[in-house]
Amino acid sequence: MALEDEVLSHTTSGSNSSVDESANPLFFHHSDHPGLLIVSKKLTGDNYNSWCRAMRISLSAKNKTFFITGKIKEPSAIKNPDDHALWQRCNDMVLSWILNSLEPELPDSVLSCTTPYVIWEDLRERFALGNAPRIFQVQRDICWERNQIIQQNHNKN
Protein backbone atom coordinates (compact mmCIF):
# COMPACT_ATOMS: atom_id res chain seq x y z
CA MET A 1 0.00 0.00 0.00
CA ALA A 2 1.43 3.40 -0.92
CA LEU A 3 2.14 5.85 1.88
CA GLU A 4 -0.48 8.34 0.74
CA ASP A 5 -3.10 5.55 0.49
CA GLU A 6 -2.18 4.40 4.00
CA VAL A 7 -2.41 7.94 5.37
CA LEU A 8 -5.74 8.60 3.72
CA SER A 9 -7.15 5.23 4.81
CA HIS A 10 -6.56 6.30 8.43
CA THR A 11 -8.62 9.43 7.84
CA THR A 12 -11.58 7.61 6.37
CA SER A 13 -11.59 4.52 8.57
CA GLY A 14 -13.98 6.01 11.14
CA SER A 15 -13.84 6.51 14.86
CA ASN A 16 -13.92 2.77 15.66
CA SER A 17 -10.37 2.35 14.40
CA SER A 18 -7.72 1.30 16.89
CA VAL A 19 -5.20 3.46 15.01
CA ASP A 20 -3.97 6.45 17.00
CA GLU A 21 -5.27 9.55 15.20
CA SER A 22 -2.13 11.51 16.05
CA ALA A 23 -0.10 9.02 13.98
CA ASN A 24 -1.87 10.31 10.87
CA PRO A 25 0.07 13.15 9.17
CA LEU A 26 -3.26 14.82 8.37
CA PHE A 27 -4.22 15.03 12.05
CA PHE A 28 -4.00 18.37 13.89
CA HIS A 29 -3.78 18.89 17.60
CA HIS A 30 -6.30 21.41 18.96
CA SER A 31 -3.44 23.85 19.71
CA ASP A 32 -2.18 23.88 16.09
CA HIS A 33 -3.01 27.04 14.16
CA PRO A 34 -1.62 28.96 11.14
CA GLY A 35 0.07 31.64 13.28
CA LEU A 36 2.07 29.11 15.30
CA LEU A 37 5.84 29.63 15.51
CA ILE A 38 7.34 26.14 15.63
CA VAL A 39 11.01 27.22 15.84
CA SER A 40 12.62 29.81 18.08
CA LYS A 41 14.88 31.42 15.47
CA LYS A 42 13.69 32.51 12.04
CA LEU A 43 15.61 31.76 8.86
CA THR A 44 17.85 34.67 7.93
CA GLY A 45 19.79 32.86 5.20
CA ASP A 46 23.05 32.63 7.15
CA ASN A 47 21.56 30.24 9.70
CA TYR A 48 20.06 27.77 7.21
CA ASN A 49 21.59 24.60 8.64
CA SER A 50 20.47 25.21 12.23
CA TRP A 51 17.06 26.50 11.06
CA CYS A 52 16.60 23.43 8.84
CA ARG A 53 17.44 21.07 11.70
CA ALA A 54 15.09 22.88 14.10
CA MET A 55 12.26 22.83 11.53
CA ARG A 56 12.75 19.12 10.83
CA ILE A 57 12.60 18.35 14.55
CA SER A 58 9.44 20.43 15.04
CA LEU A 59 7.71 19.05 11.95
CA SER A 60 8.65 15.52 12.97
CA ALA A 61 7.18 16.07 16.44
CA LYS A 62 3.95 17.13 14.70
CA ASN A 63 4.20 14.20 12.24
CA LYS A 64 4.34 16.57 9.25
CA THR A 65 7.74 15.80 7.66
CA PHE A 66 5.96 14.01 4.80
CA PHE A 67 4.94 17.44 3.52
CA ILE A 68 8.51 18.72 3.19
CA THR A 69 9.78 15.47 1.67
CA GLY A 70 7.03 15.34 -0.93
CA LYS A 71 5.91 11.86 0.18
CA ILE A 72 2.26 12.90 0.51
CA LYS A 73 0.81 13.75 -2.87
CA GLU A 74 -2.24 15.90 -3.45
CA PRO A 75 -5.34 13.73 -3.86
CA SER A 76 -7.67 14.44 -6.75
CA ALA A 77 -10.23 17.10 -5.88
CA ILE A 78 -12.67 15.46 -8.29
CA LYS A 79 -12.20 11.76 -7.41
CA ASN A 80 -11.62 12.24 -3.67
CA PRO A 81 -13.00 15.63 -2.57
CA ASP A 82 -12.99 14.75 1.15
CA ASP A 83 -9.41 13.49 1.08
CA HIS A 84 -8.39 16.51 -0.98
CA ALA A 85 -9.95 18.88 1.56
CA LEU A 86 -8.04 17.19 4.42
CA TRP A 87 -4.80 17.30 2.45
CA GLN A 88 -5.32 20.96 1.47
CA ARG A 89 -5.97 21.99 5.06
CA CYS A 90 -2.79 20.28 6.26
CA ASN A 91 -0.76 21.53 3.30
CA ASP A 92 -1.82 25.12 4.04
CA MET A 93 -1.06 24.77 7.74
CA VAL A 94 2.48 23.51 7.09
CA LEU A 95 2.95 26.28 4.48
CA SER A 96 1.97 28.87 7.10
CA TRP A 97 4.38 27.40 9.67
CA ILE A 98 7.25 27.59 7.20
CA LEU A 99 6.35 31.15 6.14
CA ASN A 100 6.12 32.18 9.82
CA SER A 101 9.64 30.84 10.40
CA LEU A 102 11.24 33.15 7.80
CA GLU A 103 12.62 36.63 8.38
CA PRO A 104 10.28 39.30 6.92
CA GLU A 105 12.29 39.80 3.71
CA LEU A 106 12.21 36.11 2.70
CA PRO A 107 8.51 35.09 2.40
CA ASP A 108 7.85 37.22 -0.70
CA SER A 109 10.30 35.10 -2.68
CA VAL A 110 8.44 31.84 -1.89
CA LEU A 111 4.87 33.04 -1.44
CA SER A 112 3.84 31.75 -4.87
CA CYS A 113 4.89 28.18 -3.97
CA THR A 114 1.85 25.98 -3.41
CA THR A 115 3.34 23.14 -1.36
CA PRO A 116 5.73 22.93 1.59
CA TYR A 117 7.95 20.63 -0.47
CA VAL A 118 8.47 23.27 -3.18
CA ILE A 119 9.30 25.96 -0.60
CA TRP A 120 11.60 23.57 1.29
CA GLU A 121 13.55 22.71 -1.86
CA ASP A 122 13.74 26.35 -2.95
CA LEU A 123 15.16 27.41 0.42
CA ARG A 124 17.60 24.48 0.43
CA GLU A 125 18.90 25.35 -3.04
CA ARG A 126 19.38 29.00 -2.09
CA PHE A 127 20.78 28.73 1.41
CA ALA A 128 22.28 25.27 2.06
CA LEU A 129 25.66 26.37 0.74
CA GLY A 130 25.32 29.86 2.20
CA ASN A 131 28.34 29.44 4.48
CA ALA A 132 30.75 28.42 1.70
CA PRO A 133 32.10 31.97 1.10
CA ARG A 134 32.59 32.49 4.84
CA ILE A 135 34.38 29.14 5.18
CA PHE A 136 36.67 30.11 2.31
CA GLN A 137 37.43 33.45 3.98
CA VAL A 138 38.26 31.81 7.32
CA GLN A 139 40.50 29.24 5.63
CA ARG A 140 42.27 32.02 3.72
CA ASP A 141 42.77 34.00 6.94
CA ILE A 142 44.22 30.94 8.69
CA CYS A 143 46.68 30.40 5.83
CA TRP A 144 47.68 34.06 5.94
CA GLU A 145 48.26 33.91 9.71
CA ARG A 146 50.28 30.71 9.35
CA ASN A 147 52.43 32.31 6.65
CA GLN A 148 52.98 35.36 8.89
CA ILE A 149 54.16 33.14 11.77
CA ILE A 150 56.48 31.19 9.47
CA GLN A 151 57.92 34.40 8.06
CA GLN A 152 58.47 35.87 11.55
CA ASN A 153 60.23 32.68 12.70
CA HIS A 154 62.38 32.69 9.56
CA ASN A 155 63.38 36.34 10.11
CA LYS A 156 64.43 35.60 13.73
CA ASN A 157 66.90 32.95 12.55
mmCIF file of C-alpha atoms in Angstrom:
data_model
loop_
_atom_site.group_PDB
_atom_site.id
_atom_site.type_symbol
_atom_site.label_atom_id
_atom_site.label_comp_id
_atom_site.label_asym_id
_atom_site.label_seq_id
_atom_site.Cartn_x
_atom_site.Cartn_y
_atom_site.Cartn_z
ATOM 1 C CA MET A 1 0.000 0.000 0.000
ATOM 2 C CA ALA A 2 1.429 3.404 -0.924
ATOM 3 C CA LEU A 3 2.142 5.845 1.885
ATOM 4 C CA GLU A 4 -0.475 8.340 0.743
ATOM 5 C CA ASP A 5 -3.097 5.551 0.491
ATOM 6 C CA GLU A 6 -2.184 4.396 3.996
ATOM 7 C CA VAL A 7 -2.412 7.942 5.365
ATOM 8 C CA LEU A 8 -5.743 8.600 3.717
ATOM 9 C CA SER A 9 -7.146 5.234 4.811
ATOM 10 C CA HIS A 10 -6.563 6.305 8.434
ATOM 11 C CA THR A 11 -8.620 9.432 7.836
ATOM 12 C CA THR A 12 -11.584 7.607 6.374
ATOM 13 C CA SER A 13 -11.594 4.518 8.573
ATOM 14 C CA GLY A 14 -13.978 6.007 11.139
ATOM 15 C CA SER A 15 -13.835 6.506 14.863
ATOM 16 C CA ASN A 16 -13.920 2.774 15.656
ATOM 17 C CA SER A 17 -10.373 2.352 14.401
ATOM 18 C CA SER A 18 -7.717 1.297 16.887
ATOM 19 C CA VAL A 19 -5.204 3.456 15.008
ATOM 20 C CA ASP A 20 -3.972 6.452 17.000
ATOM 21 C CA GLU A 21 -5.273 9.551 15.202
ATOM 22 C CA SER A 22 -2.132 11.510 16.048
ATOM 23 C CA ALA A 23 -0.102 9.023 13.983
ATOM 24 C CA ASN A 24 -1.868 10.310 10.875
ATOM 25 C CA PRO A 25 0.069 13.145 9.169
ATOM 26 C CA LEU A 26 -3.257 14.823 8.374
ATOM 27 C CA PHE A 27 -4.216 15.028 12.050
ATOM 28 C CA PHE A 28 -4.001 18.368 13.890
ATOM 29 C CA HIS A 29 -3.775 18.895 17.601
ATOM 30 C CA HIS A 30 -6.301 21.409 18.963
ATOM 31 C CA SER A 31 -3.440 23.846 19.707
ATOM 32 C CA ASP A 32 -2.184 23.880 16.087
ATOM 33 C CA HIS A 33 -3.011 27.042 14.164
ATOM 34 C CA PRO A 34 -1.617 28.962 11.142
ATOM 35 C CA GLY A 35 0.073 31.640 13.285
ATOM 36 C CA LEU A 36 2.067 29.112 15.300
ATOM 37 C CA LEU A 37 5.839 29.627 15.513
ATOM 38 C CA ILE A 38 7.340 26.141 15.627
ATOM 39 C CA VAL A 39 11.011 27.218 15.838
ATOM 40 C CA SER A 40 12.615 29.812 18.082
ATOM 41 C CA LYS A 41 14.884 31.425 15.465
ATOM 42 C CA LYS A 42 13.693 32.513 12.043
ATOM 43 C CA LEU A 43 15.610 31.755 8.861
ATOM 44 C CA THR A 44 17.852 34.673 7.932
ATOM 45 C CA GLY A 45 19.787 32.862 5.203
ATOM 46 C CA ASP A 46 23.052 32.629 7.152
ATOM 47 C CA ASN A 47 21.564 30.242 9.701
ATOM 48 C CA TYR A 48 20.056 27.774 7.214
ATOM 49 C CA ASN A 49 21.595 24.599 8.642
ATOM 50 C CA SER A 50 20.474 25.207 12.231
ATOM 51 C CA TRP A 51 17.064 26.495 11.055
ATOM 52 C CA CYS A 52 16.603 23.428 8.836
ATOM 53 C CA ARG A 53 17.439 21.069 11.700
ATOM 54 C CA ALA A 54 15.086 22.880 14.097
ATOM 55 C CA MET A 55 12.260 22.829 11.531
ATOM 56 C CA ARG A 56 12.745 19.119 10.833
ATOM 57 C CA ILE A 57 12.596 18.348 14.554
ATOM 58 C CA SER A 58 9.445 20.434 15.040
ATOM 59 C CA LEU A 59 7.712 19.050 11.954
ATOM 60 C CA SER A 60 8.654 15.516 12.971
ATOM 61 C CA ALA A 61 7.178 16.072 16.436
ATOM 62 C CA LYS A 62 3.952 17.133 14.704
ATOM 63 C CA ASN A 63 4.204 14.205 12.237
ATOM 64 C CA LYS A 64 4.337 16.572 9.248
ATOM 65 C CA THR A 65 7.735 15.801 7.665
ATOM 66 C CA PHE A 66 5.963 14.014 4.801
ATOM 67 C CA PHE A 67 4.939 17.439 3.524
ATOM 68 C CA ILE A 68 8.514 18.720 3.188
ATOM 69 C CA THR A 69 9.779 15.472 1.674
ATOM 70 C CA GLY A 70 7.030 15.339 -0.932
ATOM 71 C CA LYS A 71 5.907 11.863 0.179
ATOM 72 C CA ILE A 72 2.261 12.900 0.510
ATOM 73 C CA LYS A 73 0.806 13.753 -2.866
ATOM 74 C CA GLU A 74 -2.238 15.897 -3.448
ATOM 75 C CA PRO A 75 -5.344 13.729 -3.865
ATOM 76 C CA SER A 76 -7.672 14.437 -6.746
ATOM 77 C CA ALA A 77 -10.231 17.103 -5.876
ATOM 78 C CA ILE A 78 -12.673 15.456 -8.286
ATOM 79 C CA LYS A 79 -12.199 11.763 -7.407
ATOM 80 C CA ASN A 80 -11.620 12.238 -3.673
ATOM 81 C CA PRO A 81 -12.995 15.626 -2.575
ATOM 82 C CA ASP A 82 -12.995 14.750 1.151
ATOM 83 C CA ASP A 83 -9.411 13.485 1.076
ATOM 84 C CA HIS A 84 -8.387 16.508 -0.976
ATOM 85 C CA ALA A 85 -9.948 18.878 1.558
ATOM 86 C CA LEU A 86 -8.043 17.192 4.423
ATOM 87 C CA TRP A 87 -4.801 17.301 2.454
ATOM 88 C CA GLN A 88 -5.321 20.957 1.467
ATOM 89 C CA ARG A 89 -5.967 21.986 5.061
ATOM 90 C CA CYS A 90 -2.792 20.280 6.261
ATOM 91 C CA ASN A 91 -0.756 21.533 3.298
ATOM 92 C CA ASP A 92 -1.820 25.119 4.039
ATOM 93 C CA MET A 93 -1.060 24.772 7.743
ATOM 94 C CA VAL A 94 2.481 23.508 7.087
ATOM 95 C CA LEU A 95 2.950 26.276 4.484
ATOM 96 C CA SER A 96 1.973 28.865 7.099
ATOM 97 C CA TRP A 97 4.378 27.398 9.669
ATOM 98 C CA ILE A 98 7.247 27.593 7.198
ATOM 99 C CA LEU A 99 6.353 31.149 6.144
ATOM 100 C CA ASN A 100 6.119 32.176 9.822
ATOM 101 C CA SER A 101 9.638 30.843 10.400
ATOM 102 C CA LEU A 102 11.238 33.152 7.804
ATOM 103 C CA GLU A 103 12.624 36.625 8.381
ATOM 104 C CA PRO A 104 10.284 39.305 6.918
ATOM 105 C CA GLU A 105 12.288 39.803 3.713
ATOM 106 C CA LEU A 106 12.214 36.114 2.702
ATOM 107 C CA PRO A 107 8.511 35.094 2.396
ATOM 108 C CA ASP A 108 7.852 37.217 -0.702
ATOM 109 C CA SER A 109 10.305 35.096 -2.677
ATOM 110 C CA VAL A 110 8.440 31.843 -1.892
ATOM 111 C CA LEU A 111 4.865 33.042 -1.443
ATOM 112 C CA SER A 112 3.836 31.747 -4.871
ATOM 113 C CA CYS A 113 4.887 28.176 -3.975
ATOM 114 C CA THR A 114 1.850 25.979 -3.407
ATOM 115 C CA THR A 115 3.342 23.140 -1.359
ATOM 116 C CA PRO A 116 5.728 22.932 1.593
ATOM 117 C CA TYR A 117 7.953 20.629 -0.466
ATOM 118 C CA VAL A 118 8.475 23.267 -3.175
ATOM 119 C CA ILE A 119 9.300 25.956 -0.597
ATOM 120 C CA TRP A 120 11.600 23.571 1.286
ATOM 121 C CA GLU A 121 13.551 22.709 -1.863
ATOM 122 C CA ASP A 122 13.738 26.351 -2.952
ATOM 123 C CA LEU A 123 15.163 27.414 0.420
ATOM 124 C CA ARG A 124 17.601 24.476 0.430
ATOM 125 C CA GLU A 125 18.899 25.350 -3.037
ATOM 126 C CA ARG A 126 19.376 29.005 -2.088
ATOM 127 C CA PHE A 127 20.780 28.728 1.414
ATOM 128 C CA ALA A 128 22.275 25.271 2.064
ATOM 129 C CA LEU A 129 25.656 26.375 0.735
ATOM 130 C CA GLY A 130 25.321 29.858 2.202
ATOM 131 C CA ASN A 131 28.340 29.442 4.477
ATOM 132 C CA ALA A 132 30.749 28.421 1.705
ATOM 133 C CA PRO A 133 32.098 31.969 1.103
ATOM 134 C CA ARG A 134 32.590 32.490 4.840
ATOM 135 C CA ILE A 135 34.377 29.137 5.182
ATOM 136 C CA PHE A 136 36.669 30.110 2.310
ATOM 137 C CA GLN A 137 37.428 33.453 3.977
ATOM 138 C CA VAL A 138 38.262 31.807 7.319
ATOM 139 C CA GLN A 139 40.505 29.238 5.626
ATOM 140 C CA ARG A 140 42.273 32.021 3.725
ATOM 141 C CA ASP A 141 42.771 34.000 6.945
ATOM 142 C CA ILE A 142 44.216 30.943 8.689
ATOM 143 C CA CYS A 143 46.678 30.398 5.829
ATOM 144 C CA TRP A 144 47.682 34.062 5.942
ATOM 145 C CA GLU A 145 48.256 33.910 9.706
ATOM 146 C CA ARG A 146 50.276 30.712 9.347
ATOM 147 C CA ASN A 147 52.433 32.306 6.654
ATOM 148 C CA GLN A 148 52.975 35.359 8.885
ATOM 149 C CA ILE A 149 54.157 33.139 11.766
ATOM 150 C CA ILE A 150 56.484 31.190 9.475
ATOM 151 C CA GLN A 151 57.924 34.403 8.061
ATOM 152 C CA GLN A 152 58.473 35.868 11.554
ATOM 153 C CA ASN A 153 60.228 32.683 12.703
ATOM 154 C CA HIS A 154 62.384 32.686 9.563
ATOM 155 C CA ASN A 155 63.382 36.342 10.110
ATOM 156 C CA LYS A 156 64.430 35.604 13.726
ATOM 157 C CA ASN A 157 66.898 32.953 12.548
#
